[in-house]
mmCIF file of C-alpha atoms in Angstrom:
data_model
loop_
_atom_site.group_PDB
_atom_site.id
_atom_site.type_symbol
_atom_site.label_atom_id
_atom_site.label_comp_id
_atom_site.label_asym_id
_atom_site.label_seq_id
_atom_site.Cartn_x
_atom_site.Cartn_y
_atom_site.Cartn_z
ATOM 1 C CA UNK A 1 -7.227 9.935 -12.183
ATOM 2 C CA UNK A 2 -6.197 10.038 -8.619
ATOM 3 C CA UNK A 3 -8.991 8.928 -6.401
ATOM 4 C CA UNK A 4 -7.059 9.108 -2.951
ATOM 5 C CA UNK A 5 -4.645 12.168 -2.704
ATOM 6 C CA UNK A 6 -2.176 13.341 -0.683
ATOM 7 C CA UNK A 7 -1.564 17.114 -1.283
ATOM 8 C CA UNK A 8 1.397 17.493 1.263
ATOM 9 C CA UNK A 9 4.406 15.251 -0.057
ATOM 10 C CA UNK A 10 6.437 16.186 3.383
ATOM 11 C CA UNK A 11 5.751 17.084 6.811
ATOM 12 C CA UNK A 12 8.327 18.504 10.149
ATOM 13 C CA UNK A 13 7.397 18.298 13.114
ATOM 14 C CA UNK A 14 8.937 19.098 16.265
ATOM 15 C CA UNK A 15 9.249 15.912 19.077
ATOM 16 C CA UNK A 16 6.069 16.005 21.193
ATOM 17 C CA UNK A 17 3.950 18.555 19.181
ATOM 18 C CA UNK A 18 1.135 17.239 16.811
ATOM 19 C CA UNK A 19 1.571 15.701 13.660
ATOM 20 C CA UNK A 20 -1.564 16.161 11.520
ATOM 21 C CA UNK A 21 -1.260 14.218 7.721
ATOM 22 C CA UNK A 22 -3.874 14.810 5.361
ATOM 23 C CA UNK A 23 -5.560 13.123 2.771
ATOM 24 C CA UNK A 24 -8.635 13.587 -0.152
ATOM 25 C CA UNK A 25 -10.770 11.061 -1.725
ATOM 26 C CA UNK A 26 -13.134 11.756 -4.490
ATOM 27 C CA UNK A 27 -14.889 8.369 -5.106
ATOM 28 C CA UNK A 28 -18.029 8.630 -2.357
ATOM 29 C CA UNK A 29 -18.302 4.522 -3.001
ATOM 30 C CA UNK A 30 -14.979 4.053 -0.924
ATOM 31 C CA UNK A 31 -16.026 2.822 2.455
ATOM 32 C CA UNK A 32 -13.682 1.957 4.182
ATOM 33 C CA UNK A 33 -10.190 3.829 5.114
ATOM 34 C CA UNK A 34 -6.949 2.804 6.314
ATOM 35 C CA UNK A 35 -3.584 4.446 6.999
ATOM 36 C CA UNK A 36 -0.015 2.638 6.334
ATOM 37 C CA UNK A 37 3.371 3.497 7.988
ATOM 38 C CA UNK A 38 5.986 3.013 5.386
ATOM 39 C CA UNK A 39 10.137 2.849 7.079
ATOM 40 C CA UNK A 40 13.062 2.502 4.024
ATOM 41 C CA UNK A 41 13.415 -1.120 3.194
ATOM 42 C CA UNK A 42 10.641 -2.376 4.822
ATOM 43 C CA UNK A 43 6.573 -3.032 3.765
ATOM 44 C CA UNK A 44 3.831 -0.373 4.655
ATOM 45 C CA UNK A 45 2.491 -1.610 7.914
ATOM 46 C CA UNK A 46 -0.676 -0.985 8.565
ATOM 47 C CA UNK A 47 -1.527 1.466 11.721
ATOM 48 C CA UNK A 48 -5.185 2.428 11.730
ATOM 49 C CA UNK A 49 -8.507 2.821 10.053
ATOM 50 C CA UNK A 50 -12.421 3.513 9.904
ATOM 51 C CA UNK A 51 -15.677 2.649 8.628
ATOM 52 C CA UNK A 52 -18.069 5.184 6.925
ATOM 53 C CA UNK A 53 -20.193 4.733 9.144
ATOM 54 C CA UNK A 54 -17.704 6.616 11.876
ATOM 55 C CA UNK A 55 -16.255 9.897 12.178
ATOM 56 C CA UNK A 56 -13.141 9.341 14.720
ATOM 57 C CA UNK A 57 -10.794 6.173 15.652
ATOM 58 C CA UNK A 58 -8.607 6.643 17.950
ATOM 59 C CA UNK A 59 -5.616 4.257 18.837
ATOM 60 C CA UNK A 60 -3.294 5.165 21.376
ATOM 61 C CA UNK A 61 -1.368 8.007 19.973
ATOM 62 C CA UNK A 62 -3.241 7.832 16.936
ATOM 63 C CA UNK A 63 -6.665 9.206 15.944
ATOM 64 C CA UNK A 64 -8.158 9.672 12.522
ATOM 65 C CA UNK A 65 -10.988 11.463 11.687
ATOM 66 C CA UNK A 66 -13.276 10.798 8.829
ATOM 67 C CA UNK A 67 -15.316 14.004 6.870
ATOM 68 C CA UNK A 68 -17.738 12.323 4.216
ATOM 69 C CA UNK A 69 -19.381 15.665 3.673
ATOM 70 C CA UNK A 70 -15.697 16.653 2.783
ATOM 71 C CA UNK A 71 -14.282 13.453 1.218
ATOM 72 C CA UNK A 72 -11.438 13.992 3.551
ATOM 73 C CA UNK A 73 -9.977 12.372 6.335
ATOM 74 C CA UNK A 74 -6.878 13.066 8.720
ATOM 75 C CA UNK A 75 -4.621 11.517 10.808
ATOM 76 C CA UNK A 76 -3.216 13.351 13.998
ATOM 77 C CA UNK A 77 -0.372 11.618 15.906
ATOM 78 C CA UNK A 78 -0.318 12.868 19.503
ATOM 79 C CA UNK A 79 2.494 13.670 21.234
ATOM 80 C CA UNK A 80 5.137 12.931 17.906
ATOM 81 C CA UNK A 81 7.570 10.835 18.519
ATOM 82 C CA UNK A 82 11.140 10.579 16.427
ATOM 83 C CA UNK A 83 10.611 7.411 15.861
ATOM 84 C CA UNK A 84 7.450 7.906 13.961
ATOM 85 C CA UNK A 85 9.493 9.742 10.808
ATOM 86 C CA UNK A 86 8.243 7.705 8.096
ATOM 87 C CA UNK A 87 6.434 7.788 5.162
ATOM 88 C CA UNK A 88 2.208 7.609 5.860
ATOM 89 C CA UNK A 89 0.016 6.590 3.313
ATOM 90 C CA UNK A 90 -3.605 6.686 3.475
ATOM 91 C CA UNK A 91 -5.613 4.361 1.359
ATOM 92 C CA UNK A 92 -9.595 3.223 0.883
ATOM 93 C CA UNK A 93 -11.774 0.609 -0.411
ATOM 94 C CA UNK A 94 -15.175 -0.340 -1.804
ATOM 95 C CA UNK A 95 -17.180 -3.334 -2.604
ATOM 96 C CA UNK A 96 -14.525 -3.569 -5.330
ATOM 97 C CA UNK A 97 -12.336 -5.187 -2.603
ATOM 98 C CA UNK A 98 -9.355 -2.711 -4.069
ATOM 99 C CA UNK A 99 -7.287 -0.861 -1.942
ATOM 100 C CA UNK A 100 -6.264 2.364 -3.483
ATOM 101 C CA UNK A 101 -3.520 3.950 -2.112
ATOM 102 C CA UNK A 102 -2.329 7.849 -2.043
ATOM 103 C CA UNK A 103 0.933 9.280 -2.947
ATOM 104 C CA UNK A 104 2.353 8.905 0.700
ATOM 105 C CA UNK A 105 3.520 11.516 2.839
ATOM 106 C CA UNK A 106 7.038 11.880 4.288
ATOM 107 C CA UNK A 107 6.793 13.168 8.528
ATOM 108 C CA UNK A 108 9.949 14.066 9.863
ATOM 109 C CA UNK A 109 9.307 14.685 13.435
ATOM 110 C CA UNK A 110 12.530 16.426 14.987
ATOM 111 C CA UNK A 111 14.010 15.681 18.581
ATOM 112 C CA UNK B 1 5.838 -16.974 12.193
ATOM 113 C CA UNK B 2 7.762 -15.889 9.085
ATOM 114 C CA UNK B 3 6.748 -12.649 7.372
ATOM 115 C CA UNK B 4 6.198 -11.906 3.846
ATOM 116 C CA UNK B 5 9.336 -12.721 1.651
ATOM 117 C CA UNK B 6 9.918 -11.197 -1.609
ATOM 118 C CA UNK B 7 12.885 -12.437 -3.871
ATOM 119 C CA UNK B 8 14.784 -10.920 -5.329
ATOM 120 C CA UNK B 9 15.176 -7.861 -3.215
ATOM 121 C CA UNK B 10 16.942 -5.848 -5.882
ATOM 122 C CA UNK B 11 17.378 -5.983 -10.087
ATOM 123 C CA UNK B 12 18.224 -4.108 -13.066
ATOM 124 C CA UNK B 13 17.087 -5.282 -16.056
ATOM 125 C CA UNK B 14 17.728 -3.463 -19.617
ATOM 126 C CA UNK B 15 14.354 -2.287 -21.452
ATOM 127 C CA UNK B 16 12.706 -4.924 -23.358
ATOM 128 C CA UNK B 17 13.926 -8.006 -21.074
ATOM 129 C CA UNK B 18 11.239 -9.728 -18.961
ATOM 130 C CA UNK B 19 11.463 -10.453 -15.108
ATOM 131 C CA UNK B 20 9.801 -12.438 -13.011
ATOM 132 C CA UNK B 21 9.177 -11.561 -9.446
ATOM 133 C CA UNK B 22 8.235 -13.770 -6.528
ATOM 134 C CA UNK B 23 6.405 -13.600 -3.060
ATOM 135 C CA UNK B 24 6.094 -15.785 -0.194
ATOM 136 C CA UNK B 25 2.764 -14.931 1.894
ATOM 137 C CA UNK B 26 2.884 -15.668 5.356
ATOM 138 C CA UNK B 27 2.099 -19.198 6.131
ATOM 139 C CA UNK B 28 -1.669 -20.023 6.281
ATOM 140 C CA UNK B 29 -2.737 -16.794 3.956
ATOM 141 C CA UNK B 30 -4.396 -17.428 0.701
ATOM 142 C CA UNK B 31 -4.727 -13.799 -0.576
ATOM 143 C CA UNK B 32 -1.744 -12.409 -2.590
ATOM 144 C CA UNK B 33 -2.238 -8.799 -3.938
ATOM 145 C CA UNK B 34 0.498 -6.998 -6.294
ATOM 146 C CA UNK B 35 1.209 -3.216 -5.752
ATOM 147 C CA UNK B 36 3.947 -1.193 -7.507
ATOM 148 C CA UNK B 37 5.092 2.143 -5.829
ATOM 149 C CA UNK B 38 6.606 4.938 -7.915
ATOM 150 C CA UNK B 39 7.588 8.028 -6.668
ATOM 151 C CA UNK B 40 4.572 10.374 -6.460
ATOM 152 C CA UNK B 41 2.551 7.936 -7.435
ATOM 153 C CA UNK B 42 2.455 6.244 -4.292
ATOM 154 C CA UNK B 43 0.975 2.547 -4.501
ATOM 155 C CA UNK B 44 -1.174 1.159 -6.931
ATOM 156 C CA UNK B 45 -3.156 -1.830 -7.279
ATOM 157 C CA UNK B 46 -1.698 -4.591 -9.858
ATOM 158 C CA UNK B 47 -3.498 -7.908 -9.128
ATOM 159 C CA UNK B 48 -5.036 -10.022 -6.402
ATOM 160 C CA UNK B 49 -4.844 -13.730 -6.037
ATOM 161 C CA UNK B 50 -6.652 -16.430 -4.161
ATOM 162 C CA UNK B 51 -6.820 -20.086 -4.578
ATOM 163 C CA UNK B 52 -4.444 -19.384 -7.613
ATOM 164 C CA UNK B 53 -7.191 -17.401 -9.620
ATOM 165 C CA UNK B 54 -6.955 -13.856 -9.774
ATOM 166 C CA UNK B 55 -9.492 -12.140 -8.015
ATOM 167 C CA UNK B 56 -9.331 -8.409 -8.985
ATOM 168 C CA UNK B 57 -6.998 -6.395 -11.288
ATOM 169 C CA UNK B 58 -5.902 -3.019 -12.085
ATOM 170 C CA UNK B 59 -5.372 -0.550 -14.582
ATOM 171 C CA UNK B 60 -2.407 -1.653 -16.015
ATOM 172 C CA UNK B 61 -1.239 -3.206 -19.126
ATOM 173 C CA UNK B 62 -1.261 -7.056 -20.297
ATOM 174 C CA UNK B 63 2.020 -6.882 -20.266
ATOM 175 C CA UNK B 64 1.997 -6.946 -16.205
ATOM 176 C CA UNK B 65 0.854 -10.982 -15.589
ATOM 177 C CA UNK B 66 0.741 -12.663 -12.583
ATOM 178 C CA UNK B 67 0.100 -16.564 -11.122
ATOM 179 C CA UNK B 68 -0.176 -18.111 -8.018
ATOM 180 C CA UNK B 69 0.541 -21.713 -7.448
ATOM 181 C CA UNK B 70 -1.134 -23.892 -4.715
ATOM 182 C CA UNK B 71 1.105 -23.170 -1.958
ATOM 183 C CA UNK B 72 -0.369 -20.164 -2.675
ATOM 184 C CA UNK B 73 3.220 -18.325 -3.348
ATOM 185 C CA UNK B 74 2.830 -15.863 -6.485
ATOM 186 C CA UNK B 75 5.116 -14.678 -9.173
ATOM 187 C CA UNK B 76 4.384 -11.912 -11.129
ATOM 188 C CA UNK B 77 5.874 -11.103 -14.461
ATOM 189 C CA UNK B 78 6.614 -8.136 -16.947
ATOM 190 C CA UNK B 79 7.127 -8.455 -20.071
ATOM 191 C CA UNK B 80 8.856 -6.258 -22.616
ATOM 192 C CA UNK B 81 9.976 -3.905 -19.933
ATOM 193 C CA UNK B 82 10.009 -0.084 -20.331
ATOM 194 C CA UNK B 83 11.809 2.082 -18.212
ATOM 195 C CA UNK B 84 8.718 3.358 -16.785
ATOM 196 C CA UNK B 85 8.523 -0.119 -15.353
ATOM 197 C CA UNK B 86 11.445 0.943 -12.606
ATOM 198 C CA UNK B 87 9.829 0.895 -8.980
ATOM 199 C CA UNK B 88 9.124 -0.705 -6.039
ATOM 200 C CA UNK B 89 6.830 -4.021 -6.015
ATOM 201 C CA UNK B 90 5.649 -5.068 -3.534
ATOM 202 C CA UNK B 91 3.428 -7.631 -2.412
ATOM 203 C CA UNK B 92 0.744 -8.190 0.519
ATOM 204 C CA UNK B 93 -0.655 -11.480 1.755
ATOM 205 C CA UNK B 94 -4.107 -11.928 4.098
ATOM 206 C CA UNK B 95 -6.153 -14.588 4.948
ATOM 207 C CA UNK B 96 -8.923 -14.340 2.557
ATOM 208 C CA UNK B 97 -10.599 -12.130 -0.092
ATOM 209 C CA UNK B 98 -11.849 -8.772 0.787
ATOM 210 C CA UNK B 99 -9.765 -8.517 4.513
ATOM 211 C CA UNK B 100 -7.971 -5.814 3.203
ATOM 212 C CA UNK B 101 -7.138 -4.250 7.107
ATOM 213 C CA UNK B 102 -5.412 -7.314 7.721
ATOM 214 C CA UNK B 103 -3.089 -7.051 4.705
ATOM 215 C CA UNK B 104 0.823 -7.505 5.279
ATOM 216 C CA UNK B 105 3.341 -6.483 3.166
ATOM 217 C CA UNK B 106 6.620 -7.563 2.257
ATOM 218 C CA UNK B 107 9.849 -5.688 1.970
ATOM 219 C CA UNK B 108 9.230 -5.252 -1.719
ATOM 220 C CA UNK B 109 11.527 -5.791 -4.491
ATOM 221 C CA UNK B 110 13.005 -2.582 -5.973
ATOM 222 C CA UNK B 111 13.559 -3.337 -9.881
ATOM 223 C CA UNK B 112 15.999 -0.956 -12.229
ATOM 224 C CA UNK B 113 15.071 -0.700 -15.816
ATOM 225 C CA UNK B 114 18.167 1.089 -17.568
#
C-alpha cells in the first residue's frame, strides 16, 4: 500500500507564477515531512520540511504547509523559476526512523 | 568534501545473474540507507546501515542483501535477478541513525535487467 502519494505525476508552470505540488499521507504515525528535488543524473537533494507539530515552513521561495486533519501537505514555490523543473518528491517518517517516499512529481516551469 | 559516490553508475545484467552495488558515504557519516526508484513507484526504502549492522529494513525480498564494512562504505547485493529488479538505486549517507533531514544522496546507479 502506498502510504505517501503523489496524485499529480506532472506539473507546467509558467516562469514567475506559483508552483503548488501536492502530496497525501495516510499513516497519522508519520511525523515528520520532508520534500526532495530530484535533477536527471543526480541524487534527490533535500529542500525543505516540517514537524507535526507545525502547520507552515517557509524557506525563501519555498513554503510548505502541513494539514493533519487532512493528511495532506503542499509545497508552493513562489515566484517559479526555470531552473526549478525537476522532479519533487515528498516523503515522511515515524519513530520507525524510515523515510517513505512518494511517487515524485515532474514541474516544468516554462520561461 | 567529497559527495556520495556510487559505482558503478550504469549495468545490465541478464535475469538470474547477481550484482553487487557499492556506495561511498561522505567522509565522517556512519548511516548508509538503500533506496530503489522505479518509475511510479517513486523511492522506496531497502535497508539502513550503521556501524556495519543494519538498522532498519524494508519490504522487500531476501534476495535484496546488503553489508557495510568499517569504513562504513556499503555494498548491496541482488541475487537471482528478475527483470522487475531494473531501476535506479540509490544510496544516502548521514551522520547517525534517525537524522533522516540531513540525508544525502548519491547519483544512484541505474541497473538494466534484460
Amino acid at each position: 500500500d502506498q502510504q505517501v502519494k503523489q496524485n499529480s505525476p506532472s506539473l507546467s508552470v509558467q516562469e514567475g507564477r506559483i508552483s503548488i505540488l501536492n502530496c497525501d499521507y495516510t499513516n497519522s504515525m508519520f511525523d515528520y515531512f520532508l520534500w526532495y528535488k530530484k535533477y536527471p543524473a543526480e541524487g534527490p537533494t533535500f529542500l525543505i520540511s516540517i514537524s507535526s507539530i507545525k502547520d507552515k515552513n517557509e524557506d525563501g521561495r519555498f513554503t510548505v504547509f502541513l494539514n493533519k486533519s487532512a493528511k495532506h501537505l503542499s509545497l508552493h514555490i513562489v515566484p517559479s523559476q526555470p531552473g526549478d523543473s525537476a522532479v519533487y518528491f515528498c516523503a515522511a517518517s515515524s519513530n520507525t526512523g524510515k523515510l517513505i517516499f512518494g511517487q515524485g512529481t515532474t514541474l516544468q516551469v516554462k520561461p | 568534501k567529497a559527495g556520495v559516490t556510487q559505482t558503478p553508475r550504469y549495468l545490465i545484467k541478464t535475469r538470474g545473474q547477481q550484482v553487487t552495488l557499492s556506495c561511498s558515504p561522505i567522509s565522517g557519516h556512519r548511516s548508509v540507507s538503500w533506496y530503489q526508484q522505479t518509475p511510479g513507484q517513486g523511492l522506496q526504502f531497502l535497508f539502513e546501515y550503521f556501524s556495519e549492522t543494519q538498522r532498519n529494513k524494508g519490504n522487500f525480498p531476501g534476495r535484496f542483501s546488503g553489508r557495510q564494512f568499517s569504513n562504513s562504505r556499503s555494498e548491496m547485493n541482488v541475487s537471482t535477478l528478475e527483470l522487475g529488479d531494473s531501476a535506479l538505486y540509490l544510496c544516502a549517507s548521514s551522520l547517525a541513525v534517525g537524522v533522516i533531514y540531513e540525508q544525502y544522496f548519491g547519483p544512484g546507479t541505474r541497473l538494466t535487467v534484460t
